[in-house]
XYZ file of N, CA and C in Angstrom:
528
model
N 12.560 7.528 31.468
C 12.670 6.515 30.549
C 13.360 6.130 29.702
N 13.946 4.974 30.007
C 15.555 4.069 29.533
C 15.099 3.330 28.331
N 16.319 3.406 27.692
C 16.354 2.559 26.096
C 15.557 1.644 26.064
N 15.806 0.755 26.765
C 14.322 -0.945 26.977
C 13.165 -0.624 26.999
N 13.143 0.148 28.398
C 11.715 0.242 28.344
C 10.677 1.012 26.936
N 11.768 2.515 26.408
C 11.462 3.112 25.661
C 10.807 1.865 24.335
N 11.809 1.017 23.687
C 11.608 -0.158 22.709
C 10.292 -1.121 23.198
N 9.997 -1.072 24.725
C 8.651 -2.090 25.033
C 7.876 -0.936 24.409
N 7.728 -0.064 24.718
C 6.385 0.840 24.937
C 6.306 0.603 23.299
N 7.137 0.853 22.451
C 7.294 0.648 21.032
C 6.510 -0.511 20.677
N 6.953 -2.077 21.300
C 6.486 -3.282 20.499
C 5.104 -2.907 21.474
N 4.491 -2.194 22.363
C 3.246 -2.489 22.512
C 2.325 -1.666 21.802
N 2.595 0.214 21.560
C 2.282 0.273 20.423
C 1.811 -0.309 19.107
N 2.621 -0.774 18.525
C 2.347 -1.315 17.264
C 2.026 -2.694 17.409
N 1.608 -3.463 18.540
C 1.086 -4.851 18.558
C -0.373 -4.479 18.537
N -0.507 -2.979 19.528
C -2.011 -2.757 19.593
C -2.731 -2.037 18.935
N -1.889 -1.537 17.426
C -1.899 -0.799 16.522
C -2.561 -2.133 15.394
N -1.286 -2.705 15.542
C -1.928 -4.281 14.269
C -3.087 -5.031 14.854
N -3.392 -4.842 15.990
C -4.317 -5.411 16.105
C -5.954 -5.412 16.166
N -5.901 -3.540 15.518
C -7.016 -3.005 15.234
C -7.624 -2.511 16.809
N -7.721 -3.362 18.141
C -8.186 -2.612 19.105
C -7.870 -1.300 19.372
N -8.891 -0.122 19.660
C -8.687 0.824 19.631
C -8.038 1.558 21.165
N -8.948 0.613 21.896
C -8.631 0.979 23.420
C -7.624 0.373 23.656
N -7.102 -0.719 23.232
C -5.700 -1.011 23.876
C -4.805 -0.698 22.778
N -5.197 0.415 22.043
C -4.215 1.243 21.577
C -4.063 2.653 22.329
N -5.235 2.926 22.283
C -5.183 4.246 23.448
C -4.709 4.464 24.441
N -4.329 2.752 25.173
C -3.980 2.762 26.592
C -2.199 2.893 26.444
N -1.431 3.412 25.142
C -0.127 3.487 24.874
C 0.040 4.645 25.105
N -0.771 5.926 25.419
C -0.694 7.314 25.518
C -1.687 7.867 26.772
N -0.852 9.334 27.336
C -1.472 9.701 28.570
C -3.300 10.087 28.385
N -3.762 10.494 29.302
C -5.103 10.398 29.164
C -5.558 11.559 28.546
N -4.484 12.808 28.168
C -4.831 13.996 27.106
C -3.683 13.587 26.056
N -3.336 12.547 25.850
C -2.039 12.317 24.706
C -2.900 13.087 23.395
N -1.665 13.137 22.245
C -2.709 14.127 21.219
C -1.600 12.837 20.189
N -2.328 12.209 19.507
C -1.938 11.356 17.779
C -2.110 12.628 16.614
N -1.173 12.977 15.842
C -0.834 13.840 14.699
C -0.444 12.675 13.717
N -2.406 12.724 13.021
C -1.868 11.627 11.815
C -1.763 12.519 10.315
N -1.363 11.667 9.512
C -1.063 12.482 8.463
C -2.166 12.341 7.398
N -2.880 11.136 7.530
C -3.984 11.765 6.522
C -5.275 11.274 7.674
N -5.550 11.121 8.828
C -6.650 11.291 9.817
C -6.820 12.268 10.765
N -6.031 13.365 10.639
C -5.264 15.001 11.183
C -5.331 14.464 12.542
N -5.969 15.271 13.634
C -5.352 15.469 14.761
C -6.449 14.672 15.921
N -5.906 13.903 16.704
C -6.312 13.098 17.857
C -6.406 13.388 19.118
N -7.080 14.224 19.739
C -6.365 14.374 21.137
C -7.558 13.596 22.342
N -6.829 12.847 23.129
C -7.652 11.919 24.583
C -7.628 10.669 23.742
N -7.688 9.949 24.747
C -7.748 7.931 24.552
C -9.249 8.038 23.434
N -10.248 8.231 24.003
C -11.248 8.111 23.088
C -11.334 8.579 21.769
N -10.540 9.644 21.495
C -10.778 10.131 19.995
C -9.546 9.164 19.238
N -8.408 8.658 20.331
C -7.167 8.481 19.699
C -7.618 6.584 19.032
N -8.740 6.103 20.064
C -9.043 4.718 20.090
C -9.950 4.972 18.717
N -10.899 5.737 18.653
C -11.596 5.583 17.274
C -11.139 5.962 16.295
N -9.947 6.929 16.299
C -8.824 6.894 14.566
C -8.617 5.553 14.439
N -8.124 4.730 16.095
C -7.130 3.806 15.273
C -8.186 2.564 15.088
N -9.344 2.446 15.446
C -10.225 0.894 15.291
C -11.473 1.524 14.165
N -12.197 2.688 14.060
C -12.851 2.880 13.509
C -12.636 4.024 11.785
N -11.399 4.758 11.984
C -10.887 4.983 10.665
C -10.235 4.283 9.927
N -8.707 4.000 11.023
C -7.603 3.344 10.269
C -7.818 2.149 9.971
N -8.619 1.235 10.812
C -8.499 -0.572 10.314
C -9.747 -0.538 9.689
N -10.789 0.485 9.749
C -11.379 0.613 8.268
C -11.437 0.722 7.002
N -10.059 0.892 6.668
C -9.426 1.428 5.475
C -8.239 0.591 5.011
N -7.594 0.229 6.334
C -6.271 -0.768 5.835
C -6.956 -2.518 6.454
N -5.920 -3.175 5.291
C -7.027 -4.870 5.548
C -6.130 -5.512 7.139
N -6.942 -6.371 7.105
C -6.626 -7.607 8.636
C -4.934 -7.721 8.202
N -4.362 -7.242 7.297
C -2.979 -8.080 7.151
C -2.009 -6.523 7.134
N -2.529 -5.757 7.982
C -1.723 -4.706 8.850
C -0.814 -5.315 9.759
N 0.481 -4.099 9.168
C 2.029 -4.589 9.878
C 2.111 -3.250 10.141
N 2.888 -3.415 11.103
C 3.463 -2.056 11.454
C 5.136 -2.408 12.604
N 5.920 -2.200 12.014
C 7.443 -2.695 13.003
C 7.687 -1.011 13.196
N 8.527 -0.962 14.456
C 8.933 0.254 14.517
C 11.011 -0.202 14.863
N 11.718 0.321 14.548
C 13.361 -0.162 14.289
C 13.866 1.088 14.847
N 14.923 1.056 15.668
C 16.414 2.074 16.089
C 15.709 2.717 16.992
N 15.014 2.499 17.430
C 14.065 3.399 19.027
C 15.730 4.120 19.366
N 14.935 5.389 19.620
C 16.403 6.154 20.368
C 15.225 7.473 21.950
N 16.240 7.660 22.574
C 15.101 8.365 23.448
C 16.521 9.282 24.600
N 16.174 10.210 24.608
C 16.650 11.072 25.104
C 15.598 11.793 26.143
N 15.839 11.551 27.166
C 15.198 12.151 28.278
C 13.494 12.201 28.179
N 12.792 12.440 27.725
C 10.769 12.538 27.571
C 10.967 12.722 25.725
N 11.882 12.241 25.002
C 11.292 12.550 23.549
C 12.198 11.233 23.159
N 11.247 10.362 22.629
C 12.155 9.221 21.811
C 11.937 9.486 19.998
N 12.607 8.944 19.079
C 12.010 8.433 17.731
C 12.627 6.892 17.193
N 12.306 6.822 15.905
C 12.169 5.080 15.667
C 11.521 5.404 14.266
N 12.181 4.505 13.705
C 12.171 4.517 12.321
C 11.167 3.207 11.743
N 9.972 3.476 11.268
C 9.220 2.093 10.798
C 8.649 1.971 9.621
N 8.149 0.674 9.499
C 7.932 0.103 8.374
C 6.331 0.015 8.543
N 5.497 -0.234 7.331
C 4.017 -0.661 8.061
C 3.818 -0.651 6.535
N 2.450 -1.456 6.864
C 2.238 -1.951 4.968
C 0.409 -2.587 5.861
N -0.430 -3.004 4.340
C -1.271 -3.243 4.431
C -2.295 -3.166 2.962
N -3.252 -4.004 3.174
C -4.162 -4.117 1.352
C -5.459 -3.527 2.052
N -5.451 -2.162 1.010
C -6.409 -1.514 1.323
C -8.074 -1.965 1.115
N -8.604 -1.877 2.270
C -10.130 -1.933 2.444
C -11.329 -1.326 1.689
N -10.685 -0.016 1.097
C -11.313 1.279 0.803
C -11.683 0.679 -0.702
N -13.415 0.770 -0.846
C -14.035 0.037 -2.636
C -12.867 0.489 -3.772
N -12.729 1.694 -3.423
C -11.570 1.748 -5.173
C -10.484 1.508 -5.015
N -9.887 1.333 -3.994
C -8.758 0.868 -3.898
C -8.642 -0.510 -3.479
N -9.365 -1.105 -2.933
C -9.764 -2.401 -2.395
C -8.675 -3.663 -3.490
N -7.855 -3.947 -1.994
C -7.045 -5.173 -2.166
C -5.295 -4.228 -2.579
N -5.812 -3.218 -3.000
C -3.996 -2.584 -3.746
C -3.248 -2.539 -2.138
N -1.866 -3.011 -2.409
C -0.840 -3.160 -1.348
C -0.072 -2.086 -1.157
N -0.177 -1.787 -0.156
C 0.689 -0.169 0.325
C 1.455 -1.029 1.367
N 3.350 -0.318 0.944
C 3.855 -0.459 2.295
C 4.540 0.918 2.071
N 4.909 1.523 3.677
C 5.140 3.267 3.732
C 6.365 2.938 5.092
N 7.799 3.795 4.174
C 8.371 3.985 5.724
C 8.387 5.331 6.429
N 8.573 5.365 7.514
C 8.531 6.943 7.691
C 9.277 7.130 9.548
N 9.007 8.190 10.045
C 10.257 8.477 11.152
C 9.263 8.542 12.441
N 8.973 8.753 13.584
C 7.897 8.936 14.889
C 8.621 9.938 15.818
N 7.939 10.476 16.253
C 8.677 11.197 17.029
C 7.547 11.501 18.691
N 7.885 10.927 19.706
C 7.338 10.437 20.536
C 7.556 11.515 21.564
N 6.339 11.994 22.019
C 6.994 13.041 23.815
C 6.634 11.943 24.887
N 6.984 12.062 25.565
C 6.533 10.950 26.798
C 6.697 11.465 27.833
N 5.672 11.018 28.810
C 5.737 11.618 30.049
C 4.777 10.155 31.566
N 5.458 10.364 32.372
C 5.145 8.954 33.118
C 4.882 7.416 32.093
N 5.889 7.260 31.405
C 5.908 6.082 30.547
C 4.883 5.777 29.645
N 4.144 6.874 29.296
C 3.028 6.764 28.376
C 3.806 8.236 27.248
N 2.776 7.896 25.921
C 2.860 8.390 25.169
C 2.002 10.213 25.496
N 2.430 11.181 25.026
C 1.698 12.273 25.360
C 0.858 13.121 24.279
N 2.813 12.836 23.017
C 2.550 13.396 21.933
C 3.185 12.547 21.039
N 2.408 11.928 19.774
C 2.875 11.382 18.670
C 2.753 11.993 17.881
N 3.975 11.983 16.770
C 3.729 12.500 15.238
C 4.400 11.843 14.640
N 4.393 12.034 12.918
C 5.094 10.857 12.162
C 5.271 11.786 10.883
N 6.278 11.111 10.303
C 6.449 12.097 9.105
C 7.070 10.500 8.157
N 5.745 10.918 7.096
C 5.641 9.581 6.324
C 5.993 10.216 4.433
N 6.238 9.233 3.702
C 6.028 9.821 2.381
C 4.568 9.910 1.375
N 3.357 10.635 2.266
C 2.585 10.012 1.523
C 2.360 9.894 0.426
N 2.827 10.362 -0.482
C 2.600 10.113 -1.800
C 2.992 9.151 -2.439
N 3.891 8.074 -1.949
C 4.340 6.624 -2.112
C 3.251 6.245 -1.647
N 2.219 6.096 -0.515
C 1.455 5.035 -0.447
C 0.171 5.877 -1.421
N -0.107 6.811 -1.472
C -1.090 7.141 -2.898
C -1.072 6.711 -3.743
N 0.676 6.753 -4.074
C 0.096 5.863 -5.730
C 0.352 4.622 -5.622
N 0.976 3.627 -4.617
C 0.676 2.419 -4.170
C -0.766 2.227 -4.729
N -1.241 3.069 -3.895
C -3.349 2.677 -3.741
C -3.619 3.276 -5.069
N -3.350 3.673 -5.858
C -4.019 4.283 -7.247
C -4.618 5.281 -7.309
N -4.675 6.305 -5.993
C -5.153 7.587 -6.009
C -5.114 8.693 -7.227
N -5.782 8.963 -8.060
C -6.232 9.900 -8.950
C -5.203 11.491 -8.655
N -4.290 11.886 -9.840
C -3.514 12.841 -9.592
C -3.612 13.860 -8.550
N -5.171 14.158 -9.778
C -6.490 15.516 -8.524
C -5.996 15.475 -7.367
N -6.708 14.464 -6.603
C -7.036 14.190 -5.606
C -5.509 14.256 -4.838
N -4.709 13.776 -5.339
C -3.632 13.743 -4.768
C -2.616 15.074 -4.291
N -3.309 16.256 -5.465
C -2.979 17.059 -5.686
C -3.501 17.979 -4.333
N -5.197 18.028 -3.971
C -6.048 18.609 -3.024
C -5.501 18.430 -1.888
N -5.018 16.766 -1.198
C -4.204 16.048 -0.426
C -2.910 16.831 -0.109
N -2.293 17.084 -0.855
C -0.997 17.521 -0.790
C -1.129 19.112 -0.372
N -1.928 19.644 -1.061
C -2.378 21.462 -0.741
C -2.684 21.253 1.030
N -3.068 20.302 1.283
C -3.962 20.589 2.833
C -2.437 19.944 3.450
N -1.912 18.978 3.126
C -0.522 19.211 4.383
C 0.447 20.156 3.922
N 0.279 21.166 2.962
C 1.391 21.856 2.936
C 0.781 23.143 3.933
N -0.663 23.289 4.414
C -0.900 24.123 4.700
C -0.750 23.968 6.474
N -0.879 22.440 6.702
C -0.926 21.753 7.862
C 0.673 22.328 8.120
N 1.929 22.297 7.498
C 2.876 22.090 8.050
C 3.420 23.834 7.732
N 2.585 24.354 6.886
C 2.858 26.065 7.205
C 2.255 26.930 8.150
N 1.112 26.081 8.915
C 0.442 26.669 9.789
C 1.673 26.133 11.321
N 1.918 25.602 11.151
C 2.516 24.764 12.484
C 3.703 25.801 13.386
N 3.376 25.968 14.640
C 4.234 27.268 15.112
C 5.745 26.738 14.532
N 6.293 25.547 15.081
C 7.703 25.688 14.698
C 8.099 26.068 13.459
N 7.272 25.885 12.323
C 7.315 26.192 11.088
C 7.731 28.063 10.988
N 6.690 28.419 11.588
C 7.026 30.015 11.688
C 7.742 30.224 11.962
N 8.099 29.639 13.306
C 8.779 29.977 13.973
C 10.988 30.050 13.028
N 10.672 28.647 12.237
C 11.975 28.507 11.094
C 11.884 29.679 10.085
N 10.889 30.281 9.967
C 10.641 30.387 8.455
C 11.070 32.227 9.140
N 10.878 32.701 10.392
C 11.338 33.637 10.802
C 12.347 33.633 11.428
N 12.906 32.856 11.514
C 14.599 33.094 11.603
C 15.565 33.522 10.525
N 16.679 34.277 10.374
C 17.782 34.611 9.375
C 18.277 33.218 9.283
N 18.496 33.047 7.864
C 19.452 31.663 8.243
C 21.070 32.177 8.585
N 20.909 30.562 9.198
C 21.894 30.517 10.612
C 22.195 30.874 11.969
N 20.858 31.364 12.164
C 20.660 32.250 13.430
C 20.714 30.583 14.640
N 19.785 29.729 14.100
C 19.494 28.744 14.675
C 20.852 28.152 15.125
N 21.665 27.689 14.111
C 22.656 26.619 14.259
C 23.989 28.005 15.085
N 24.001 28.991 15.199
C 25.707 29.743 15.459
C 24.878 30.051 16.902
N 23.609 30.025 17.444
C 22.932 30.308 18.650
C 23.464 28.672 19.489
N 23.511 27.623 18.576
C 23.282 26.542 19.489
C 25.077 26.227 19.568
N 25.806 26.940 18.647
C 27.218 26.966 18.466
C 27.480 27.791 19.688
N 27.478 28.718 19.643
C 27.456 29.786 20.930
C 26.735 29.231 22.441
N 25.896 28.870 22.810
C 25.453 28.042 23.695
C 26.618 26.857 23.892
N 27.360 26.398 23.186
C 27.859 25.097 23.478
C 29.488 25.443 23.810
N 29.893 26.506 23.143
C 31.084 27.244 23.931
C 31.089 28.176 25.118
N 30.208 28.352 25.235
C 29.697 29.114 26.658
C 29.873 28.186 27.866
N 29.674 26.487 27.334
C 29.468 25.215 28.725
C 31.112 25.279 29.260
C-alpha cells in the first residue's frame, strides 16, 4: 500500500465511522481484524467491530460525531495518522456535553485493509469535557494503567535496561 492508498483508506474509515454504519466501518478491516478502543475495549473480527461502532459508540456519541485523520504516513504494513474527533454526548447524565479529542492512531495493514487498529488519546481530556466525576475517572484510569502494564510490549520495555534498545538500533545501523 502506498501513501495515496493509505490516505484513501483513512478517508473511508472516518466516513464510515461518522456514518454510524457498523458494517460499513467493519469493511475497512480484514475479516480477523482487531480494534483496540480505549473506552470499549478490544473487538476482534468484523462482527464485533461493527457492533462496537454502531451499538456502543454511536449509542453514546451524538449525531454530530466527526472524525478526521491528518498527516497519514505509511511504511510497509504499518501506518500512522493524527486525528481530531468530536461529538455531543447522548449518555443521559452527560447529554449534550460537547467533547473534542486529539489522538494518534496506528494501523497494521494487510491486503489493503486494517488488520489491527490502536489509538492513543488523552481520555482524561474527554472525560473532563463530559463532566465525569473524579472518582469514576480514577477507576477508569486505573483500568487503563492495568491494560498498559499488561501489554507484552510494555513488559518487554520494562524488562530492558535503559539504553539497551537504542544501542541495539545504533549497532544494527553501524553494521549495515
